[in-house]
Short mmCIF file of C-alpha atoms (C1' of nucleotides) in Angstrom, two decimals:
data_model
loop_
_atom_site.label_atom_id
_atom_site.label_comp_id
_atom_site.label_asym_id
_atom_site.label_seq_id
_atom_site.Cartn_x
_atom_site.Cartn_y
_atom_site.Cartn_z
CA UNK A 1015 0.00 0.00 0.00
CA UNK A 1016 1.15 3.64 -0.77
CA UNK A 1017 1.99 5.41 2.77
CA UNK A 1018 0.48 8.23 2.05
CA UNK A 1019 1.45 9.71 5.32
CA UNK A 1020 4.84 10.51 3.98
CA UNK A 1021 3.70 13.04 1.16
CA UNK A 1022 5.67 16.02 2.52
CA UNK A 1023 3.01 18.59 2.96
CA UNK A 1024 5.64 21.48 2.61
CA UNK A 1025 6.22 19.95 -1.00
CA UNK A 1026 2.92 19.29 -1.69
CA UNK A 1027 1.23 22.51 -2.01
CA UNK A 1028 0.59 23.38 -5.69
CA UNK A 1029 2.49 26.98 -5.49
CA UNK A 1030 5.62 25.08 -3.75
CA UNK A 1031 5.89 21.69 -6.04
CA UNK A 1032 5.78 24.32 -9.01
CA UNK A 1033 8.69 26.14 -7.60
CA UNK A 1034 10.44 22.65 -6.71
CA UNK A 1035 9.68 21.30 -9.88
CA UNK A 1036 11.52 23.94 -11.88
CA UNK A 1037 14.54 24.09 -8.88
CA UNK A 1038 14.75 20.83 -10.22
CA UNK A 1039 14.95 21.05 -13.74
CA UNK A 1040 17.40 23.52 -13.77
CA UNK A 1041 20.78 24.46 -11.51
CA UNK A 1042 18.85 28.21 -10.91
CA UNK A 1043 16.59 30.14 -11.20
CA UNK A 1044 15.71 33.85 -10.37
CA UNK A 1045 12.50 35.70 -8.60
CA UNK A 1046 11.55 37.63 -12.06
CA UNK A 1047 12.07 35.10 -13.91
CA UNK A 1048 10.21 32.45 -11.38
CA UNK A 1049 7.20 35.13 -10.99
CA UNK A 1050 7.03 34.81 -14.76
CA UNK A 1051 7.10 31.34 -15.05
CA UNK A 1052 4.66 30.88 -12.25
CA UNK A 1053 2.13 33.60 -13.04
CA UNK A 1054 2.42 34.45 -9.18
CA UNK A 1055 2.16 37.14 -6.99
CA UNK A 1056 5.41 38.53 -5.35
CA UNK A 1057 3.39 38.26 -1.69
CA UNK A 1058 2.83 34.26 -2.75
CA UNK A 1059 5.59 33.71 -4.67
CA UNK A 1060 8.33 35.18 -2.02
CA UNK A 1061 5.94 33.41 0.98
CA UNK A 1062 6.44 29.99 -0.72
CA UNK A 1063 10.00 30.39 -0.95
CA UNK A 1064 10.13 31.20 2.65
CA UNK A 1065 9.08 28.53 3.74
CA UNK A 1066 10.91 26.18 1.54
CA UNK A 1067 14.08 28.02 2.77
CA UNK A 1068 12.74 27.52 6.67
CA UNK A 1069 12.43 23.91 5.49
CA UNK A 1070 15.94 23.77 4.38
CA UNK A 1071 15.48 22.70 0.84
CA UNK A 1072 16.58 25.97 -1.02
CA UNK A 1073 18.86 28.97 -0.55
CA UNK A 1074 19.45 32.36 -2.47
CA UNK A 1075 22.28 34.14 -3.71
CA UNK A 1076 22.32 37.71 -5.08
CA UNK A 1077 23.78 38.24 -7.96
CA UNK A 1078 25.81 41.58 -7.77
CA UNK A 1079 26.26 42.42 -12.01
CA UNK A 1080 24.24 44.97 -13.05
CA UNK A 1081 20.74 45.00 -11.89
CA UNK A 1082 20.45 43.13 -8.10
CA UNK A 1083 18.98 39.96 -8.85
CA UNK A 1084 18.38 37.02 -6.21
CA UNK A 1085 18.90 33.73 -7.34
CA UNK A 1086 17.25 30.36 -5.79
CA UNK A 1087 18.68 26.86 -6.26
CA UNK A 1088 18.48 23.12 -4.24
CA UNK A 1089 20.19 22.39 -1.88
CA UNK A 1090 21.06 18.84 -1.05
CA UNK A 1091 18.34 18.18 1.17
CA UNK A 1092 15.77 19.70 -0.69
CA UNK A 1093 16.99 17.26 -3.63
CA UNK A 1094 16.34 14.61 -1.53
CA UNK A 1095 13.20 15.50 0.07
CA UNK A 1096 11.99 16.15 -3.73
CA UNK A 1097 13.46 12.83 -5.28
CA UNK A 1098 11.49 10.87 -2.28
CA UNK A 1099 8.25 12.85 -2.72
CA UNK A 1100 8.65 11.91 -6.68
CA UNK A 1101 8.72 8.47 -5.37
CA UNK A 1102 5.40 8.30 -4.12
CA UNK A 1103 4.09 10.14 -7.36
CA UNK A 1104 5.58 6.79 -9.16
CA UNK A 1105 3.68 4.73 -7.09
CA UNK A 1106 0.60 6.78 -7.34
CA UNK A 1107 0.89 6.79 -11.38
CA UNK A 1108 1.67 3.14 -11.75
CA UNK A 1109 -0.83 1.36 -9.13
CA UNK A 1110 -3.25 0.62 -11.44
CA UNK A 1111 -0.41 -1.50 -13.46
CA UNK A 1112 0.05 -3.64 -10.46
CA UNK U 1057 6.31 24.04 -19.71
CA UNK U 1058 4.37 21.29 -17.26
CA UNK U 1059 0.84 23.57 -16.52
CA UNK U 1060 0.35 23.68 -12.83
CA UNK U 1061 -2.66 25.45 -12.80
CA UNK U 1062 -4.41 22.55 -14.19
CA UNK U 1063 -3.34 20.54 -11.11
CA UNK U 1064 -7.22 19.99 -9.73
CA UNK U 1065 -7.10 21.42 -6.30
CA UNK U 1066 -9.59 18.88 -4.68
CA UNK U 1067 -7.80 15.91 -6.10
CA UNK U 1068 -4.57 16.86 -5.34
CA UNK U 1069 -5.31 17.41 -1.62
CA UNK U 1070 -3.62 14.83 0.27
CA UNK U 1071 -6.58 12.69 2.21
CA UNK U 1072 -8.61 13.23 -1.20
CA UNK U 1073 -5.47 11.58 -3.62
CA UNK U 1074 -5.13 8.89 -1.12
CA UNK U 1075 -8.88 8.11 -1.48
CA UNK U 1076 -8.91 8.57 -5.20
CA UNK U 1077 -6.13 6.28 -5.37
CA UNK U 1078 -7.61 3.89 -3.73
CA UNK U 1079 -11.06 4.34 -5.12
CA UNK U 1080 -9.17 4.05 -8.65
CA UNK U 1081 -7.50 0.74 -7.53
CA UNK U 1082 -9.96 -1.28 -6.69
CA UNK U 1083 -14.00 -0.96 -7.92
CA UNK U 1084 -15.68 -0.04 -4.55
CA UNK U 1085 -14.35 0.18 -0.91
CA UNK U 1086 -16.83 1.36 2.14
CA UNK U 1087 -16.48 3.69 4.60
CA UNK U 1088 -15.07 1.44 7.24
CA UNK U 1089 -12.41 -0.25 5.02
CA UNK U 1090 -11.34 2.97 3.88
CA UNK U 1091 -10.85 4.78 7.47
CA UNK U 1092 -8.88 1.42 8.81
CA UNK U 1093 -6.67 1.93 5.42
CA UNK U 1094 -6.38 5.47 5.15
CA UNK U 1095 -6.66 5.95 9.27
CA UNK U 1096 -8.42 9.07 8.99
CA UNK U 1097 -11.18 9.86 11.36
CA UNK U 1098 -14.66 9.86 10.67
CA UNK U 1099 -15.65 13.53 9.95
CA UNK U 1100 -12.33 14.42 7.99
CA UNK U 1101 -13.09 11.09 5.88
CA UNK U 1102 -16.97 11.65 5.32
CA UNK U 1103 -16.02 15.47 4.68
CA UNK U 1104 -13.65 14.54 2.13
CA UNK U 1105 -15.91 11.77 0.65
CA UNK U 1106 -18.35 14.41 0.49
CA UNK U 1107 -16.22 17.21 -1.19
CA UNK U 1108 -15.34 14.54 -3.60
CA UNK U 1109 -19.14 13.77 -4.31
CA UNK U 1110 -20.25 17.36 -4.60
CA UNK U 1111 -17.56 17.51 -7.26
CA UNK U 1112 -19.29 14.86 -8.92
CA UNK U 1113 -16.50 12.61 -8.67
CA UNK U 1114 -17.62 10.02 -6.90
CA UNK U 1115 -20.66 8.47 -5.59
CA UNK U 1116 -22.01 5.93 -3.07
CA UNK U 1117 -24.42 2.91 -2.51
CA UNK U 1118 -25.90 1.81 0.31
CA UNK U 1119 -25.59 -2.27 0.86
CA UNK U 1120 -28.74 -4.22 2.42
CA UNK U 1121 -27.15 -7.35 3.14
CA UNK U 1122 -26.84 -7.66 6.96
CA UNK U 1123 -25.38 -4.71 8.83
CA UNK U 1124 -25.79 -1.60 6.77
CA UNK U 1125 -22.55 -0.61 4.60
CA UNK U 1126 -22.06 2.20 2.62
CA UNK U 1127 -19.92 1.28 -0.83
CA UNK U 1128 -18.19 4.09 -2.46
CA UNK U 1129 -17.28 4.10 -6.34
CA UNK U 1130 -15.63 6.49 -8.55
CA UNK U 1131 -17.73 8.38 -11.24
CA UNK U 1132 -16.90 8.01 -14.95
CA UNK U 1133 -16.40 11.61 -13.95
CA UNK U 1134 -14.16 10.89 -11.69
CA UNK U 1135 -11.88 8.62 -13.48
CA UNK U 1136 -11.74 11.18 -15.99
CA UNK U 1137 -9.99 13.63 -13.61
CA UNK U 1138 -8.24 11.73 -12.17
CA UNK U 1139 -6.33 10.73 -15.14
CA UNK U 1140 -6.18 13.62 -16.41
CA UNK U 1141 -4.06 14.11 -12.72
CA UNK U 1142 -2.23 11.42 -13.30
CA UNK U 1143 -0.75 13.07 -16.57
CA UNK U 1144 0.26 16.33 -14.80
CA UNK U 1145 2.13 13.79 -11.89
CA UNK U 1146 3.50 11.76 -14.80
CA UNK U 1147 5.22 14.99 -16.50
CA UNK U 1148 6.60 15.77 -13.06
CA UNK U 1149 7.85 12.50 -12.36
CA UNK U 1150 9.61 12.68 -15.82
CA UNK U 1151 10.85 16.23 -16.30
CA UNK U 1152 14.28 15.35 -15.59
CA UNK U 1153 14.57 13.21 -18.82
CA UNK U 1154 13.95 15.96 -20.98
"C1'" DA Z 119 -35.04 -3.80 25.97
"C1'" DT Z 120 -30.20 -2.93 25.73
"C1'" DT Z 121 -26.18 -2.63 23.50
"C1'" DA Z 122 -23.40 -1.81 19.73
"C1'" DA Z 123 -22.08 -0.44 15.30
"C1'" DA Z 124 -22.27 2.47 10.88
"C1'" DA Z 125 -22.60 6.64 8.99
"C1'" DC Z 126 -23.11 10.55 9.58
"C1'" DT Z 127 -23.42 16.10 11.71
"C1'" DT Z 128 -21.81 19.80 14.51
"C1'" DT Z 129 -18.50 22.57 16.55
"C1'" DG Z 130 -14.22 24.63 17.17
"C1'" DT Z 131 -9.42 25.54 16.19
"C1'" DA Z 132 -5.41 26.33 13.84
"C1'" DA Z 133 -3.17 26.70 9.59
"C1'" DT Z 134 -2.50 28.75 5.25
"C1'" DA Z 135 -3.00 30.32 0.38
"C1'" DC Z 136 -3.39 34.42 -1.91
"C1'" DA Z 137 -3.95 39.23 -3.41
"C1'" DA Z 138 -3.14 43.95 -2.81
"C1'" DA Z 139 -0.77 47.52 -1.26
"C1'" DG Z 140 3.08 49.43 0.90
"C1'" DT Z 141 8.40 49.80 1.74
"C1'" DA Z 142 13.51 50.10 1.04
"C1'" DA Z 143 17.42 49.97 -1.53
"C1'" DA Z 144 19.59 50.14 -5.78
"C1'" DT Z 145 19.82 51.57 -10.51
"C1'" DT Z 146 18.75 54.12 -14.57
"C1'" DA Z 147 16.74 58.10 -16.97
"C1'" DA Z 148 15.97 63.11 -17.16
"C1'" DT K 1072 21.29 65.72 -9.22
"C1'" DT K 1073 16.86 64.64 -8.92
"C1'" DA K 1074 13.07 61.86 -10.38
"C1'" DA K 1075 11.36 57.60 -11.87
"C1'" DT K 1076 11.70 52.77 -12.03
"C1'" DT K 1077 12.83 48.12 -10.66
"C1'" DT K 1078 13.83 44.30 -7.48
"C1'" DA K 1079 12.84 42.03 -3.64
"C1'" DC K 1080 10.77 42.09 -0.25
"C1'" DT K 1081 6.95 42.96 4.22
"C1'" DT K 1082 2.44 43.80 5.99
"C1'" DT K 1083 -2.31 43.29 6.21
"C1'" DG K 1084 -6.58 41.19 5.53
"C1'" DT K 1085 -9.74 37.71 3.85
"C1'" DA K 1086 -11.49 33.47 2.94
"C1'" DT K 1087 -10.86 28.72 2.81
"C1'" DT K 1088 -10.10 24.38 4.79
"C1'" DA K 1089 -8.07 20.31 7.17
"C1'" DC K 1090 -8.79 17.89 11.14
"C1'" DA K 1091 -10.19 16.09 15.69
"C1'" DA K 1092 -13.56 15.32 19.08
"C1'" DA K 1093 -17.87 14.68 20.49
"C1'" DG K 1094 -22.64 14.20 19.66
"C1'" DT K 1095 -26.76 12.19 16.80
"C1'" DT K 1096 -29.52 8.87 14.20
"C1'" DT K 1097 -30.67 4.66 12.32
"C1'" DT K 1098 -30.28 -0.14 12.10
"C1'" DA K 1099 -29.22 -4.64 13.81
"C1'" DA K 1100 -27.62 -8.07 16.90
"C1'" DT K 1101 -28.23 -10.18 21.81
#
DNA sequence: ATTAAAACTTTGTAATACAAAGTAAATTAA
DNA sequence: TTAATTTACTTTGTATTACAAAGTTTTAAT
């Protein structure tokens, strides 16, 4: 059976596994170009990377050339927490196979 | 890009995908095989059930034989959105290929 | 008749997603 | 040099909702 307890709820939420999702498809990524991405509002956006940097699974880095620009990437754990939430996805999308 | 927004907000909630799933799994389940499963209590399970049948994506049958037993079954409805879930999950799951 | 079980309803709390508007610091345009 | 703009926030407010606990109703065993 699927344990369905250990979805992490942080991950979960639509507005955070969208951020996650592109953390994860590329090394980094900026707010603008997130907010763009994301069609989100900098109050949502900037409160769902809060919390996913009180979780521990992302950091920032400002970028200093030219314009200031914050950049968000992974860190270790956060690749891990995502890779074992993807897990349970798997298992979600191929029960009906088994 | 994967769409997010077309994530379905009352499927993806967490008690609500784990009953999905399981409603998807197997043909019908009632309402006391489902809270030993899922170990939810009653009134966040029957409110869920309920959110799920207002959405029209599931519905219920009550059972005669002996001790009354409520059966719950997915919609075509609800099969319908739920796959069409499954897809977004699956382009998650696989983003990294690309 | 009493007990017990199934399937609810009600009530209350705590969390939280989200938008909108405001702020501060830096940069560019005038 | 001053004014306007941009980035990355913070603050505030609203509305939704997950969830547990306890109570209710109906039906069925004993």
């Amino acid at each position: 059976m699927i344990d369905f307890d250990k979805i992490d709820k942080i991950i979960h939420e639509k507005g955070r596994l969208s951020i996650m999702t592109l953390l994860a498809s590329r090394g980094s990524w900026n707010f603008q170009d997130m907010k763009d991405q994301l069609k989100m509002s900098d109050g949502n956006l900037i409160t769902h990377l809060r919390s996913l940097q009180n979780a521990g699974y992302l950091n920032k880095k400002k970028e200093l050339k030219g314009r200031k620009v914050t950049n968000y990437f992974l860190t270790s754990s956060g690749k891990k927490e995502f890779n074992k939430y993807l897990k349970i996805l798997e298992q979600i999308v191929n029960q009906k196979e088994k």
